Amino acid sequence: MFRPHKFSIFLSAFDDAARRWTAISLRQHTASIPKPSPRAANRRTVGERLSLTSWNVHASPFQRVERSQLILDRILGSKLSDIIFLQEVASDDDAAFKGVPFATMTLLSNERFATPLLAEKKDGGDAKGEEEEEGTRDARMMLHSAFRMTLPSRYERDALCVNFHDPATPGNVVRLLNVHLDSLDAYFRRAFQVNLLNGVLREGGCSGGVIAGDFNAIERDDRTLVEKHALVDAWVKLHGQTTGRDGATWGVGVELDNGLKPGRLDKVAMLGLEPVDIEVLQPGRIDDGTPWSDHCGLRCTFIV
């Protein structure tokens, strides 16, 4: 029987002075956080809004760098994304992902997230008044830990999780899970993967969180997989159970083979949080008319 394995990872912060990424100190992830969590349904919110953009950038080597740059320019140009989930991030270095052709990547805004150490450095070096410093500290979410969790996957895919301290429930964390579920005719694997991810959001010491990314929801049974686990599908909550091109994030504006149709393959699911807005971000095209990616992006705003 498959048993998921979790292993702690480092996050990195960009050092403006050194012009490079440096590892930052976080706690080691444990199987569960010692303090028991309240039921997610009873969790109160503190009214803080966070915005998340998720995009499968398509790992095809064809003009990979140019396409990825255009996608990032689109995401960052809007100045509305506190959290960025990318899937199918590839590297020209064959050893970069230890034999896996592509991986997930999570980016966090340093204006909305910090570690206690980074917060102390910023507050200590800032000449602003004490009252303004206090407001700045309250506005940022404090990071707790990060890990990757193995999934039952024929492609060796995993879940990338970042934990931050729950501002509504001291001692608990909220989880941000970036996922790329198995492709094609693998519903039974996707169902198992979602079941495991759902369990991660319900572990002791976790108040809930977000599961977002490429769900590869191509079969009829995929449409209700999120709801079967009592998770909130942000698109369904705000727009209803749409089909066809409404809400589609894959196969939009291109010719598809084998009778395939555009579909809502990418999703944002959550537990204990409240979605307030979600929209599809259409990819542009490079000079020869090729779309930046075969997927659209999703931008979702939610209340913590």
CSV table of C-alpha atoms in Angstrom, one decimal:
chain,number,residue,atom,x,y,z
A,1,MET,CA,0.0,0.0,0.0
A,2,PHE,CA,1.3,3.5,-0.9
A,3,ARG,CA,2.4,5.6,2.0
A,4,PRO,CA,3.2,9.3,1.3
A,5,HIS,CA,6.6,10.5,2.4
A,6,LYS,CA,7.1,14.1,3.5
A,7,PHE,CA,10.5,15.7,3.5
A,8,SER,CA,11.4,19.3,4.6
A,9,ILE,CA,12.7,21.7,2.1
A,10,PHE,CA,14.3,25.2,2.2
A,11,LEU,CA,12.7,28.3,0.9
A,12,SER,CA,14.9,31.0,-0.6
A,13,ALA,CA,14.6,34.8,-0.4
A,14,PHE,CA,16.1,37.1,-3.1
A,15,ASP,CA,18.9,39.2,-1.7
A,16,ASP,CA,18.8,42.5,-3.5
A,17,ALA,CA,22.3,43.5,-2.4
A,18,ALA,CA,24.0,40.3,-3.5
A,19,ARG,CA,21.6,39.9,-6.5
A,20,ARG,CA,21.1,36.2,-5.7
A,21,TRP,CA,18.8,33.8,-3.9
A,22,THR,CA,19.7,32.7,-0.4
A,23,ALA,CA,18.2,30.0,1.8
A,24,ILE,CA,16.1,31.2,4.7
A,25,SER,CA,15.6,29.5,8.0
A,26,LEU,CA,12.3,27.8,8.7
A,27,ARG,CA,11.2,25.1,11.1
A,28,GLN,CA,11.6,21.4,10.2
A,29,HIS,CA,8.3,19.9,9.1
A,30,THR,CA,6.9,17.2,11.4
A,31,ALA,CA,4.2,14.7,10.6
A,32,SER,CA,1.7,16.9,12.4
A,33,ILE,CA,1.9,20.0,14.4
A,34,PRO,CA,1.5,19.1,18.1
A,35,LYS,CA,-1.5,21.4,18.9
A,36,PRO,CA,-4.9,20.0,17.8
A,37,SER,CA,-6.8,22.1,15.3
A,38,PRO,CA,-10.4,23.1,15.5
A,39,ARG,CA,-12.8,21.9,12.9
A,40,ALA,CA,-12.2,24.0,9.7
A,41,ALA,CA,-15.9,24.7,9.5
A,42,ASN,CA,-15.7,26.6,12.8
A,43,ARG,CA,-12.6,28.6,11.9
A,44,ARG,CA,-13.1,32.3,12.1
A,45,THR,CA,-11.4,34.6,9.5
A,46,VAL,CA,-9.4,37.7,10.3
A,47,GLY,CA,-10.4,39.5,7.1
A,48,GLU,CA,-7.0,39.4,5.5
A,49,ARG,CA,-7.2,38.9,1.7
A,50,LEU,CA,-4.6,37.0,-0.3
A,51,SER,CA,-4.4,36.6,-4.0
A,52,LEU,CA,-3.1,33.5,-5.7
A,53,THR,CA,-2.2,32.9,-9.4
A,54,SER,CA,-1.6,29.4,-10.6
A,55,TRP,CA,-0.3,28.6,-14.1
A,56,ASN,CA,1.0,25.5,-15.9
A,57,VAL,CA,3.7,27.1,-18.0
A,58,HIS,CA,4.1,24.0,-20.4
A,59,ALA,CA,7.5,22.4,-20.3
A,60,SER,CA,7.9,22.1,-24.1
A,61,PRO,CA,11.4,23.1,-25.0
A,62,PHE,CA,10.1,25.3,-27.8
A,63,GLN,CA,10.9,28.9,-26.8
A,64,ARG,CA,10.6,27.8,-23.2
A,65,VAL,CA,12.4,30.8,-21.7
A,66,GLU,CA,10.6,33.4,-23.8
A,67,ARG,CA,7.2,31.8,-23.1
A,68,SER,CA,7.9,31.6,-19.3
A,69,GLN,CA,9.1,35.2,-19.2
A,70,LEU,CA,5.9,36.4,-20.9
A,71,ILE,CA,3.8,34.5,-18.4
A,72,LEU,CA,5.7,35.9,-15.4
A,73,ASP,CA,5.5,39.4,-16.9
A,74,ARG,CA,1.7,39.0,-17.1
A,75,ILE,CA,1.4,37.7,-13.5
A,76,LEU,CA,3.8,40.2,-11.9
A,77,GLY,CA,2.6,43.1,-14.1
A,78,SER,CA,-0.8,43.0,-12.5
A,79,LYS,CA,0.6,43.5,-9.0
A,80,LEU,CA,-2.3,41.4,-7.6
A,81,SER,CA,-0.6,38.1,-6.8
A,82,ASP,CA,0.7,37.4,-3.3
A,83,ILE,CA,1.2,33.8,-4.1
A,84,ILE,CA,2.3,32.3,-7.4
A,85,PHE,CA,2.0,28.5,-8.2
A,86,LEU,CA,3.8,27.3,-11.4
A,87,GLN,CA,3.6,23.8,-12.8
A,88,GLU,CA,5.8,22.2,-15.5
A,89,VAL,CA,8.8,24.4,-14.6
A,90,ALA,CA,11.7,23.0,-16.5
A,91,SER,CA,15.5,23.6,-16.6
A,92,ASP,CA,18.1,23.2,-19.2
A,93,ASP,CA,20.3,21.6,-16.5
A,94,ASP,CA,19.5,17.9,-16.6
A,95,ALA,CA,20.4,17.5,-12.9
A,96,ALA,CA,18.3,20.4,-11.7
A,97,PHE,CA,15.3,18.3,-10.7
A,98,LYS,CA,17.1,15.0,-10.1
A,99,GLY,CA,15.9,13.2,-13.2
A,100,VAL,CA,12.4,14.5,-13.2
A,101,PRO,CA,11.7,16.5,-16.4
A,102,PHE,CA,9.8,19.3,-14.7
A,103,ALA,CA,8.5,20.3,-11.3
A,104,THR,CA,6.3,22.7,-9.4
A,105,MET,CA,7.5,26.1,-8.1
A,106,THR,CA,5.9,28.4,-5.5
A,107,LEU,CA,6.7,32.1,-5.3
A,108,LEU,CA,5.6,34.3,-2.3
A,109,SER,CA,5.5,38.1,-2.1
A,110,ASN,CA,7.9,39.4,0.5
A,111,GLU,CA,5.4,42.2,1.2
A,112,ARG,CA,2.8,39.7,2.4
A,113,PHE,CA,5.0,36.9,3.8
A,114,ALA,CA,8.1,36.8,6.0
A,115,THR,CA,10.0,34.6,8.4
A,116,PRO,CA,10.4,35.9,12.0
A,117,LEU,CA,14.1,36.4,11.3
A,118,LEU,CA,13.5,38.5,8.2
A,119,ALA,CA,10.7,40.4,10.0
A,120,GLU,CA,13.1,41.3,12.8
A,121,LYS,CA,15.8,42.5,10.3
A,122,LYS,CA,13.3,44.7,8.4
A,123,ASP,CA,11.8,46.2,11.6
A,124,GLY,CA,15.2,46.7,13.2
A,125,GLY,CA,16.6,48.5,10.1
A,126,ASP,CA,13.6,50.6,9.4
A,127,ALA,CA,13.5,54.3,10.5
A,128,LYS,CA,9.7,54.4,10.5
A,129,GLY,CA,7.7,55.1,13.7
A,130,GLU,CA,6.8,52.4,16.2
A,131,GLU,CA,3.1,52.5,15.3
A,132,GLU,CA,3.7,52.0,11.6
A,133,GLU,CA,6.2,49.2,12.3
A,134,GLU,CA,3.6,47.4,14.3
A,135,GLY,CA,1.1,47.7,11.4
A,136,THR,CA,3.6,46.3,9.0
A,137,ARG,CA,4.2,43.3,11.2
A,138,ASP,CA,0.5,42.6,11.5
A,139,ALA,CA,0.0,42.7,7.7
A,140,ARG,CA,2.5,40.0,6.9
A,141,MET,CA,1.9,36.3,7.2
A,142,MET,CA,4.7,34.5,9.1
A,143,LEU,CA,6.1,31.4,7.4
A,144,HIS,CA,6.4,28.3,9.4
A,145,SER,CA,7.8,25.4,7.3
A,146,ALA,CA,7.8,23.9,3.9
A,147,PHE,CA,7.9,20.3,2.5
A,148,ARG,CA,7.3,18.1,-0.5
A,149,MET,CA,5.0,15.1,-0.2
A,150,THR,CA,5.3,12.1,-2.5
A,151,LEU,CA,2.2,11.1,-4.4
A,152,PRO,CA,1.2,7.8,-6.1
A,153,SER,CA,2.2,8.9,-9.6
A,154,ARG,CA,3.5,7.2,-12.7
A,155,TYR,CA,5.3,10.5,-13.4
A,156,GLU,CA,6.9,10.9,-10.0
A,157,ARG,CA,4.9,14.0,-9.2
A,158,ASP,CA,4.6,15.3,-5.7
A,159,ALA,CA,2.8,18.1,-3.7
A,160,LEU,CA,4.7,21.2,-2.7
A,161,CYS,CA,3.5,22.6,0.6
A,162,VAL,CA,4.3,25.9,2.3
A,163,ASN,CA,2.9,26.4,5.8
A,164,PHE,CA,2.3,29.8,7.4
A,165,HIS,CA,1.0,30.7,10.9
A,166,ASP,CA,-2.7,31.0,11.0
A,167,PRO,CA,-3.5,34.6,12.2
A,168,ALA,CA,-6.9,33.5,13.4
A,169,THR,CA,-5.8,30.5,15.5
A,170,PRO,CA,-2.5,30.9,17.3
A,171,GLY,CA,-0.5,27.6,17.2
A,172,ASN,CA,-2.0,26.4,14.0
A,173,VAL,CA,-0.9,26.8,10.4
A,174,VAL,CA,-2.6,27.4,7.0
A,175,ARG,CA,-1.3,25.3,4.1
A,176,LEU,CA,-0.6,26.3,0.5
A,177,LEU,CA,-0.4,23.1,-1.7
A,178,ASN,CA,0.9,23.5,-5.3
A,179,VAL,CA,0.0,20.4,-7.3
A,180,HIS,CA,0.2,18.8,-10.7
A,181,LEU,CA,-2.0,15.7,-10.7
A,182,ASP,CA,-1.4,12.7,-13.0
A,183,SER,CA,-2.4,13.1,-16.6
A,184,LEU,CA,-4.6,11.4,-19.2
A,185,ASP,CA,-6.6,8.3,-18.3
A,186,ALA,CA,-5.5,8.1,-14.7
A,187,TYR,CA,-8.6,9.0,-12.7
A,188,PHE,CA,-8.0,6.4,-10.1
A,189,ARG,CA,-4.6,8.0,-9.3
A,190,ARG,CA,-6.0,11.5,-9.3
A,191,ALA,CA,-8.7,10.4,-6.9
A,192,PHE,CA,-6.1,8.8,-4.6
A,193,GLN,CA,-3.9,12.0,-4.9
A,194,VAL,CA,-6.8,14.3,-3.9
A,195,ASN,CA,-7.7,12.0,-1.0
A,196,LEU,CA,-4.2,12.3,0.3
A,197,LEU,CA,-4.1,16.1,-0.2
A,198,ASN,CA,-7.4,16.4,1.6
A,199,GLY,CA,-5.9,14.5,4.5
A,200,VAL,CA,-3.0,16.9,4.7
A,201,LEU,CA,-5.4,19.9,5.2
A,202,ARG,CA,-7.1,18.0,8.0
A,203,GLU,CA,-4.1,17.1,10.0
A,204,GLY,CA,-3.7,18.2,13.6
A,205,GLY,CA,-2.5,21.7,13.9
A,206,CYS,CA,-3.7,22.7,10.4
A,207,SER,CA,-6.6,25.1,10.1
A,208,GLY,CA,-7.1,24.3,6.4
A,209,GLY,CA,-5.6,25.9,3.3
A,210,VAL,CA,-5.5,25.9,-0.5
A,211,ILE,CA,-4.9,23.1,-3.0
A,212,ALA,CA,-4.3,24.7,-6.4
A,213,GLY,CA,-2.7,23.8,-9.7
A,214,ASP,CA,-3.2,21.5,-12.7
A,215,PHE,CA,-5.8,18.9,-11.6
A,216,ASN,CA,-5.8,17.3,-15.1
A,217,ALA,CA,-9.6,17.1,-14.6
A,218,ILE,CA,-10.4,15.5,-18.0
A,219,GLU,CA,-13.0,12.8,-17.1
A,220,ARG,CA,-16.5,13.2,-16.0
A,221,ASP,CA,-15.8,11.9,-12.5
A,222,ASP,CA,-13.1,14.5,-12.1
A,223,ARG,CA,-15.7,17.3,-12.1
A,224,THR,CA,-16.9,16.5,-8.6
A,225,LEU,CA,-13.7,15.1,-7.1
A,226,VAL,CA,-13.1,18.2,-5.0
A,227,GLU,CA,-16.7,18.3,-3.6
A,228,LYS,CA,-16.6,14.6,-2.8
A,229,HIS,CA,-14.0,15.5,-0.2
A,230,ALA,CA,-16.0,18.4,1.3
A,231,LEU,CA,-13.5,20.9,-0.2
A,232,VAL,CA,-14.6,24.2,-1.7
A,233,ASP,CA,-14.0,24.5,-5.5
A,234,ALA,CA,-13.5,28.3,-5.8
A,235,TRP,CA,-14.8,28.4,-9.4
A,236,VAL,CA,-18.0,26.4,-8.6
A,237,LYS,CA,-18.6,28.5,-5.4
A,238,LEU,CA,-18.4,31.7,-7.3
A,239,HIS,CA,-19.6,30.8,-10.8
A,240,GLY,CA,-21.5,27.5,-10.5
A,241,GLN,CA,-20.8,24.1,-12.1
A,242,THR,CA,-19.9,25.4,-15.6
A,243,THR,CA,-19.0,23.1,-18.6
A,244,GLY,CA,-17.6,23.6,-22.0
A,245,ARG,CA,-15.7,26.8,-22.6
A,246,ASP,CA,-17.0,28.6,-19.5
A,247,GLY,CA,-14.2,28.5,-17.1
A,248,ALA,CA,-12.0,26.4,-19.4
A,249,THR,CA,-8.3,26.6,-18.7
A,250,TRP,CA,-7.0,24.1,-21.3
A,251,GLY,CA,-7.5,23.8,-25.0
A,252,VAL,CA,-8.8,27.4,-25.4
A,253,GLY,CA,-8.3,29.0,-28.8
A,254,VAL,CA,-6.5,26.1,-30.3
A,255,GLU,CA,-7.4,23.2,-32.5
A,256,LEU,CA,-7.7,19.9,-30.6
A,257,ASP,CA,-7.2,16.4,-31.9
A,258,ASN,CA,-9.1,13.1,-31.1
A,259,GLY,CA,-12.4,14.8,-30.3
A,260,LEU,CA,-11.0,16.6,-27.2
A,261,LYS,CA,-12.7,19.8,-26.1
A,262,PRO,CA,-11.6,22.7,-23.9
A,263,GLY,CA,-11.9,21.9,-20.2
A,264,ARG,CA,-11.5,23.2,-16.7
A,265,LEU,CA,-8.4,21.2,-15.9
A,266,ASP,CA,-6.9,23.7,-13.5
A,267,LYS,CA,-8.6,24.3,-10.1
A,268,VAL,CA,-8.3,26.2,-6.8
A,269,ALA,CA,-9.8,24.1,-3.9
A,270,MET,CA,-9.8,25.2,-0.3
A,271,LEU,CA,-10.8,24.3,3.3
A,272,GLY,CA,-11.5,26.8,6.1
A,273,LEU,CA,-11.0,29.8,3.8
A,274,GLU,CA,-13.4,31.9,1.8
A,275,PRO,CA,-13.0,32.6,-2.0
A,276,VAL,CA,-14.2,36.0,-3.0
A,277,ASP,CA,-13.0,36.2,-6.7
A,278,ILE,CA,-11.6,34.0,-9.4
A,279,GLU,CA,-10.8,34.6,-13.0
A,280,VAL,CA,-9.2,32.9,-16.0
A,281,LEU,CA,-6.1,34.5,-17.4
A,282,GLN,CA,-5.8,33.9,-21.1
A,283,PRO,CA,-2.3,33.3,-22.5
A,284,GLY,CA,-1.0,35.7,-25.2
A,285,ARG,CA,0.9,34.5,-28.3
A,286,ILE,CA,4.5,34.8,-29.3
A,287,ASP,CA,5.6,36.1,-32.7
A,288,ASP,CA,4.7,32.9,-34.7
A,289,GLY,CA,1.3,32.7,-33.1
A,290,THR,CA,2.2,30.0,-30.6
A,291,PRO,CA,0.4,30.4,-27.2
A,292,TRP,CA,2.6,31.1,-24.2
A,293,SER,CA,1.2,27.8,-22.8
A,294,ASP,CA,-1.4,25.2,-23.5
A,295,HIS,CA,-3.0,26.2,-20.2
A,296,CYS,CA,-4.6,29.4,-19.1
A,297,GLY,CA,-3.8,30.8,-15.7
A,298,LEU,CA,-6.2,31.1,-12.7
A,299,ARG,CA,-6.1,34.1,-10.4
A,300,CYS,CA,-8.1,33.7,-7.1
A,301,THR,CA,-8.6,36.0,-4.2
A,302,PHE,CA,-9.6,34.5,-0.8
A,303,ILE,CA,-10.0,35.6,2.8
A,304,VAL,CA,-7.8,34.1,5.5
